Coordinates of C-alpha atoms in Angstrom, one line a residue:
M13 CA -22.6 -28.1 -8.7
S14 CA -21.7 -28.1 -4.5
E15 CA -23.9 -28.0 -1.6
Y16 CA -22.0 -24.2 -1.3
E17 CA -22.9 -23.0 -4.4
H18 CA -26.4 -24.1 -3.7
A19 CA -26.4 -22.7 0.0
P20 CA -28.6 -19.0 0.1
A21 CA -26.5 -15.7 -0.4
A22 CA -26.5 -15.2 3.7
A23 CA -25.4 -18.9 4.4
R24 CA -22.8 -17.8 1.7
D25 CA -21.4 -14.5 3.3
A26 CA -21.9 -16.8 7.1
A27 CA -19.8 -19.6 5.6
K28 CA -16.7 -16.7 4.3
A29 CA -17.0 -14.9 7.2
T30 CA -16.2 -17.9 9.7
R31 CA -13.7 -18.8 7.3
R32 CA -12.0 -15.8 7.4
G33 CA -12.1 -15.9 11.3
F34 CA -10.8 -18.9 11.2
F35 CA -7.6 -17.4 9.2
G36 CA -7.4 -14.3 10.8
V37 CA -7.0 -16.4 14.0
A38 CA -4.5 -18.7 12.4
A39 CA -2.6 -15.6 11.4
A40 CA -2.0 -14.0 14.9
G41 CA -0.6 -17.5 15.8
L42 CA 2.3 -17.2 13.2
A43 CA 2.8 -13.3 13.3
G44 CA 5.7 -14.6 15.7
V45 CA 7.3 -16.3 13.2
M46 CA 11.0 -15.0 12.2
V47 CA 12.3 -15.0 8.4
A48 CA 15.8 -15.2 9.6
P49 CA 17.8 -15.3 13.0
G50 CA 16.7 -11.6 14.3
I51 CA 14.4 -10.6 11.8
R52 CA 10.6 -10.3 12.2
L53 CA 8.3 -9.0 9.8
I54 CA 5.1 -8.6 11.7
E55 CA 6.6 -7.9 15.9
V56 CA 2.8 -9.0 16.9
A57 CA -0.5 -10.8 16.9
R58 CA -3.2 -9.8 15.1
A59 CA -6.7 -10.2 16.0
A60 CA -9.0 -11.5 13.5
G61 CA -10.5 -8.9 11.6
A62 CA -8.6 -6.5 9.1
D63 CA -7.8 -3.3 11.6
G64 CA -6.4 -5.7 14.6
P65 CA -3.8 -3.8 17.1
T66 CA -0.1 -3.4 15.2
A67 CA 2.7 -2.3 17.5
G68 CA 3.6 1.3 16.7
A69 CA 0.3 2.1 14.9
S70 CA -2.5 4.1 16.7
P71 CA -6.2 4.6 15.7
K72 CA -5.6 8.4 15.8
V73 CA -3.2 8.5 13.6
R74 CA -4.3 8.4 9.2
W75 CA -0.5 8.1 7.6
G76 CA -1.1 9.3 3.9
L77 CA 0.5 10.9 1.3
L78 CA -0.1 14.5 -1.0
I79 CA 1.2 14.4 -4.6
D80 CA 1.0 18.0 -6.6
T81 CA 1.5 16.8 -9.8
T82 CA 1.8 20.5 -10.9
K83 CA 5.3 20.0 -9.1
C84 CA 6.3 16.7 -10.5
A85 CA 8.1 16.8 -13.6
S86 CA 7.9 13.8 -16.1
G87 CA 10.4 11.8 -16.9
C88 CA 11.6 12.1 -13.3
T89 CA 12.4 8.5 -11.2
D90 CA 13.9 10.2 -8.5
C91 CA 10.7 8.7 -6.2
V92 CA 10.9 5.4 -7.9
D93 CA 15.1 5.1 -7.6
A94 CA 14.6 6.2 -3.7
C95 CA 12.1 3.3 -2.8
N96 CA 13.7 0.9 -5.1
A97 CA 16.5 1.4 -2.7
E98 CA 15.2 1.8 0.7
N99 CA 13.1 -1.4 0.2
G100 CA 15.9 -3.6 -1.6
L101 CA 14.2 -3.5 -5.4
D102 CA 15.5 -4.2 -8.3
P103 CA 17.2 -1.0 -9.3
R104 CA 17.1 -2.0 -13.0
P105 CA 13.1 -3.5 -13.0
T106 CA 12.4 -6.3 -15.8
P107 CA 8.9 -7.0 -16.7
T108 CA 8.7 -9.2 -13.5
S109 CA 10.4 -7.5 -11.4
A110 CA 8.4 -6.1 -8.2
Q111 CA 7.5 -2.4 -8.6
W112 CA 6.4 -0.5 -5.7
I113 CA 6.0 2.8 -7.8
R114 CA 4.9 3.9 -11.2
K115 CA 4.9 6.9 -12.7
V116 CA 2.1 7.6 -15.0
E117 CA 0.6 10.3 -17.1
I118 CA -2.8 11.3 -17.1
K119 CA -4.2 13.4 -19.3
E120 CA -7.3 15.1 -18.6
I121 CA -9.8 14.5 -21.4
K122 CA -11.9 18.0 -21.2
T123 CA -8.8 20.4 -21.5
G124 CA -6.4 17.8 -22.7
R125 CA -3.4 18.5 -20.3
V126 CA -1.1 15.9 -19.3
S127 CA 0.1 15.4 -15.7
S128 CA 3.1 13.3 -14.3
A129 CA 2.5 11.2 -10.9
P130 CA 3.9 8.5 -9.2
V131 CA 1.3 5.8 -8.2
M132 CA 1.7 3.4 -5.4
C133 CA -0.7 1.7 -2.9
Q134 CA -3.1 4.2 -1.8
H135 CA -3.6 2.9 1.7
C136 CA -7.3 2.9 1.5
A137 CA -9.8 3.0 4.1
S138 CA -11.7 0.5 2.6
P139 CA -9.4 -1.9 1.0
P140 CA -10.6 -4.5 -1.4
C141 CA -6.9 -6.3 -1.3
V142 CA -8.1 -7.0 2.4
D143 CA -11.3 -7.9 1.9
V144 CA -10.5 -10.6 -1.4
C145 CA -7.4 -12.3 0.8
P146 CA -8.2 -16.0 1.7
T147 CA -5.8 -15.9 4.7
G148 CA -5.5 -12.8 6.0
A149 CA -2.4 -11.7 4.7
S150 CA -3.2 -8.4 3.3
F151 CA -4.2 -6.4 6.2
K152 CA -5.2 -2.6 7.5
R153 CA -3.0 -1.7 10.5
A154 CA -4.4 0.7 12.9
D155 CA -3.0 3.7 11.4
G156 CA -4.6 3.7 8.1
I157 CA -1.3 1.9 6.2
V158 CA -2.3 -1.4 4.1
L159 CA 0.3 -4.0 4.6
V160 CA 1.3 -8.2 3.4
D161 CA 1.8 -10.4 6.5
R162 CA 4.4 -12.9 3.9
H163 CA 4.5 -15.6 6.5
I164 CA 0.9 -15.9 5.5
C165 CA 0.8 -14.7 2.0
I166 CA 0.0 -17.9 -0.1
G167 CA 0.7 -15.9 -3.4
C168 CA -3.1 -16.3 -5.2
R169 CA -3.0 -13.4 -6.4
Y170 CA -6.4 -12.6 -6.0
C171 CA -5.2 -8.6 -4.0
M172 CA -3.6 -8.1 -7.4
M173 CA -6.9 -8.9 -9.7
A174 CA -8.8 -6.9 -7.0
C175 CA -6.5 -3.7 -6.7
P176 CA -7.6 -0.6 -9.2
Y177 CA -4.6 1.4 -8.8
K178 CA -2.4 -2.2 -9.9
A179 CA -0.4 -1.5 -7.1
R180 CA 0.7 -4.9 -6.0
S181 CA 3.0 -6.9 -7.5
F182 CA 4.5 -10.5 -7.2
V183 CA 7.8 -11.6 -6.5
H184 CA 8.9 -14.1 -9.2
E185 CA 12.6 -14.6 -8.5
P186 CA 14.8 -15.8 -5.6
L187 CA 15.8 -12.7 -3.7
T188 CA 19.5 -12.1 -2.3
D189 CA 20.9 -9.3 -0.1
Q190 CA 17.9 -8.1 1.2
K191 CA 16.9 -5.2 3.6
P192 CA 17.3 -6.2 7.6
D193 CA 14.3 -3.5 7.9
V194 CA 11.8 -5.3 4.5
P195 CA 12.2 -8.7 4.4
R196 CA 10.5 -10.1 1.5
G197 CA 9.4 -13.5 -0.2
K198 CA 9.8 -15.1 -3.7
G199 CA 5.7 -16.0 -4.7
C200 CA 4.3 -13.7 -2.0
V201 CA 2.5 -10.0 -2.9
E202 CA 4.2 -6.7 -1.8
S203 CA 3.3 -3.0 -2.8
C204 CA 4.4 -0.1 -1.3
T205 CA 4.2 0.5 2.5
L206 CA 4.7 3.6 3.6
C207 CA 8.0 2.9 4.5
V208 CA 6.8 1.4 7.6
H209 CA 9.9 0.6 9.0
R210 CA 10.8 4.1 8.9
I211 CA 7.6 4.7 11.0
D212 CA 7.6 2.7 13.4
A213 CA 11.4 3.6 14.0
G214 CA 10.2 7.1 14.5
G215 CA 10.9 8.5 11.3
T216 CA 8.7 11.2 10.0
T217 CA 9.2 10.8 5.8
T218 CA 8.5 8.3 3.6
A219 CA 12.0 8.0 1.0
C220 CA 10.1 9.1 -1.3
A221 CA 9.2 12.1 -0.1
E222 CA 12.4 12.5 1.2
A223 CA 13.9 12.2 -2.2
C224 CA 11.5 14.4 -4.0
T225 CA 12.5 17.1 -1.4
K226 CA 16.3 16.6 -1.8
A227 CA 16.0 16.7 -5.4
G228 CA 14.1 20.2 -4.5
H229 CA 10.7 19.2 -6.3
G230 CA 8.4 19.5 -3.5
A231 CA 5.9 17.1 -5.1
I232 CA 5.4 14.6 -2.3
L233 CA 4.0 15.9 1.1
F234 CA 3.7 12.4 3.8
G235 CA 2.3 13.4 7.3
D236 CA -1.0 12.3 9.3
L237 CA -4.2 13.2 7.7
N238 CA -6.2 13.2 11.2
D239 CA -3.8 16.2 12.9
P240 CA -5.1 19.1 12.0
D241 CA -2.0 21.1 12.7
S242 CA 0.4 18.7 10.5
A243 CA 1.5 19.8 7.2
I244 CA -0.1 17.7 5.0
S245 CA -3.6 18.9 7.3
K246 CA -3.1 22.2 6.5
R247 CA -1.8 22.1 2.8
L248 CA -5.0 20.1 2.3
R249 CA -7.5 22.8 3.4
E250 CA -5.7 25.5 1.1
V251 CA -5.8 23.7 -2.2
A252 CA -7.7 21.6 -3.4
S253 CA -6.8 17.7 -4.3
V254 CA -8.6 14.3 -5.5
Q255 CA -8.8 10.6 -5.0
L256 CA -7.7 8.3 -7.8
R257 CA -10.8 6.4 -8.8
A258 CA -13.3 8.2 -5.7
D259 CA -16.2 6.7 -7.0
L260 CA -15.1 3.7 -5.9
R261 CA -15.6 4.5 -2.2
L262 CA -12.5 3.2 -0.9
D263 CA -11.1 6.4 0.9
P264 CA -7.4 6.1 -0.5
G265 CA -5.0 7.8 2.1
V266 CA -2.9 9.2 -1.1
R267 CA -4.5 12.4 -2.7
Y268 CA -3.2 14.1 -5.6
Q269 CA -3.8 17.7 -6.3
G270 CA -3.5 19.3 -9.5
I271 CA -5.8 16.8 -11.6
T272 CA -9.5 16.3 -11.8
S273 CA -11.1 13.4 -10.4

């Protein structure tokens, strides 16, 4: 057994904090590295820690989704298809393909009622994926969006094991014909970004919410959870909603209407 394992718990925690701080500073130095000529994944350096400043991100904002399961049709994949097209994911996924949204059936034990709902990265206020990442690649922006910096992701997949929503995927296959705004990388972990490239360009909604609205379902609403006058905040005041696995106290930014916790 190593000296580290023999050390008191307080000493081990301090060592972990120091190591995380070191990697965070290292990440800041790498933040400007280009994926390809003219393409940058993370445009500004981040200080050590999960909530460092990022271009386009304001701590006054918290982006999130409200999903109405009473309007989400079983068998409909409009949101999944839109996500795949927007982010350059495989339109015909294989068992090892990355998947940022998956449709699931949720059965209420007491009533037996079955609801269909999309599940993606929940963009937690206290994301466990960020806590376990040894390099600082997993991080939370000031506006609540949880992302992966592919420049420093080492593919250890600790974040995948820590996520209670199984929302992250590992990229196994070589990638070609990538979207300029959404660069990806083999050997990295990735998940829903709430279409951060759209948000930072001044967009007002995500690809999944847009597709759901165009299809006439209206089951996905995107907006600023911190703005009391936003459509999503007004709806949340009017209807009952839950956070998946609220008992874990992660405070997800994705809320669900029409199901019980």
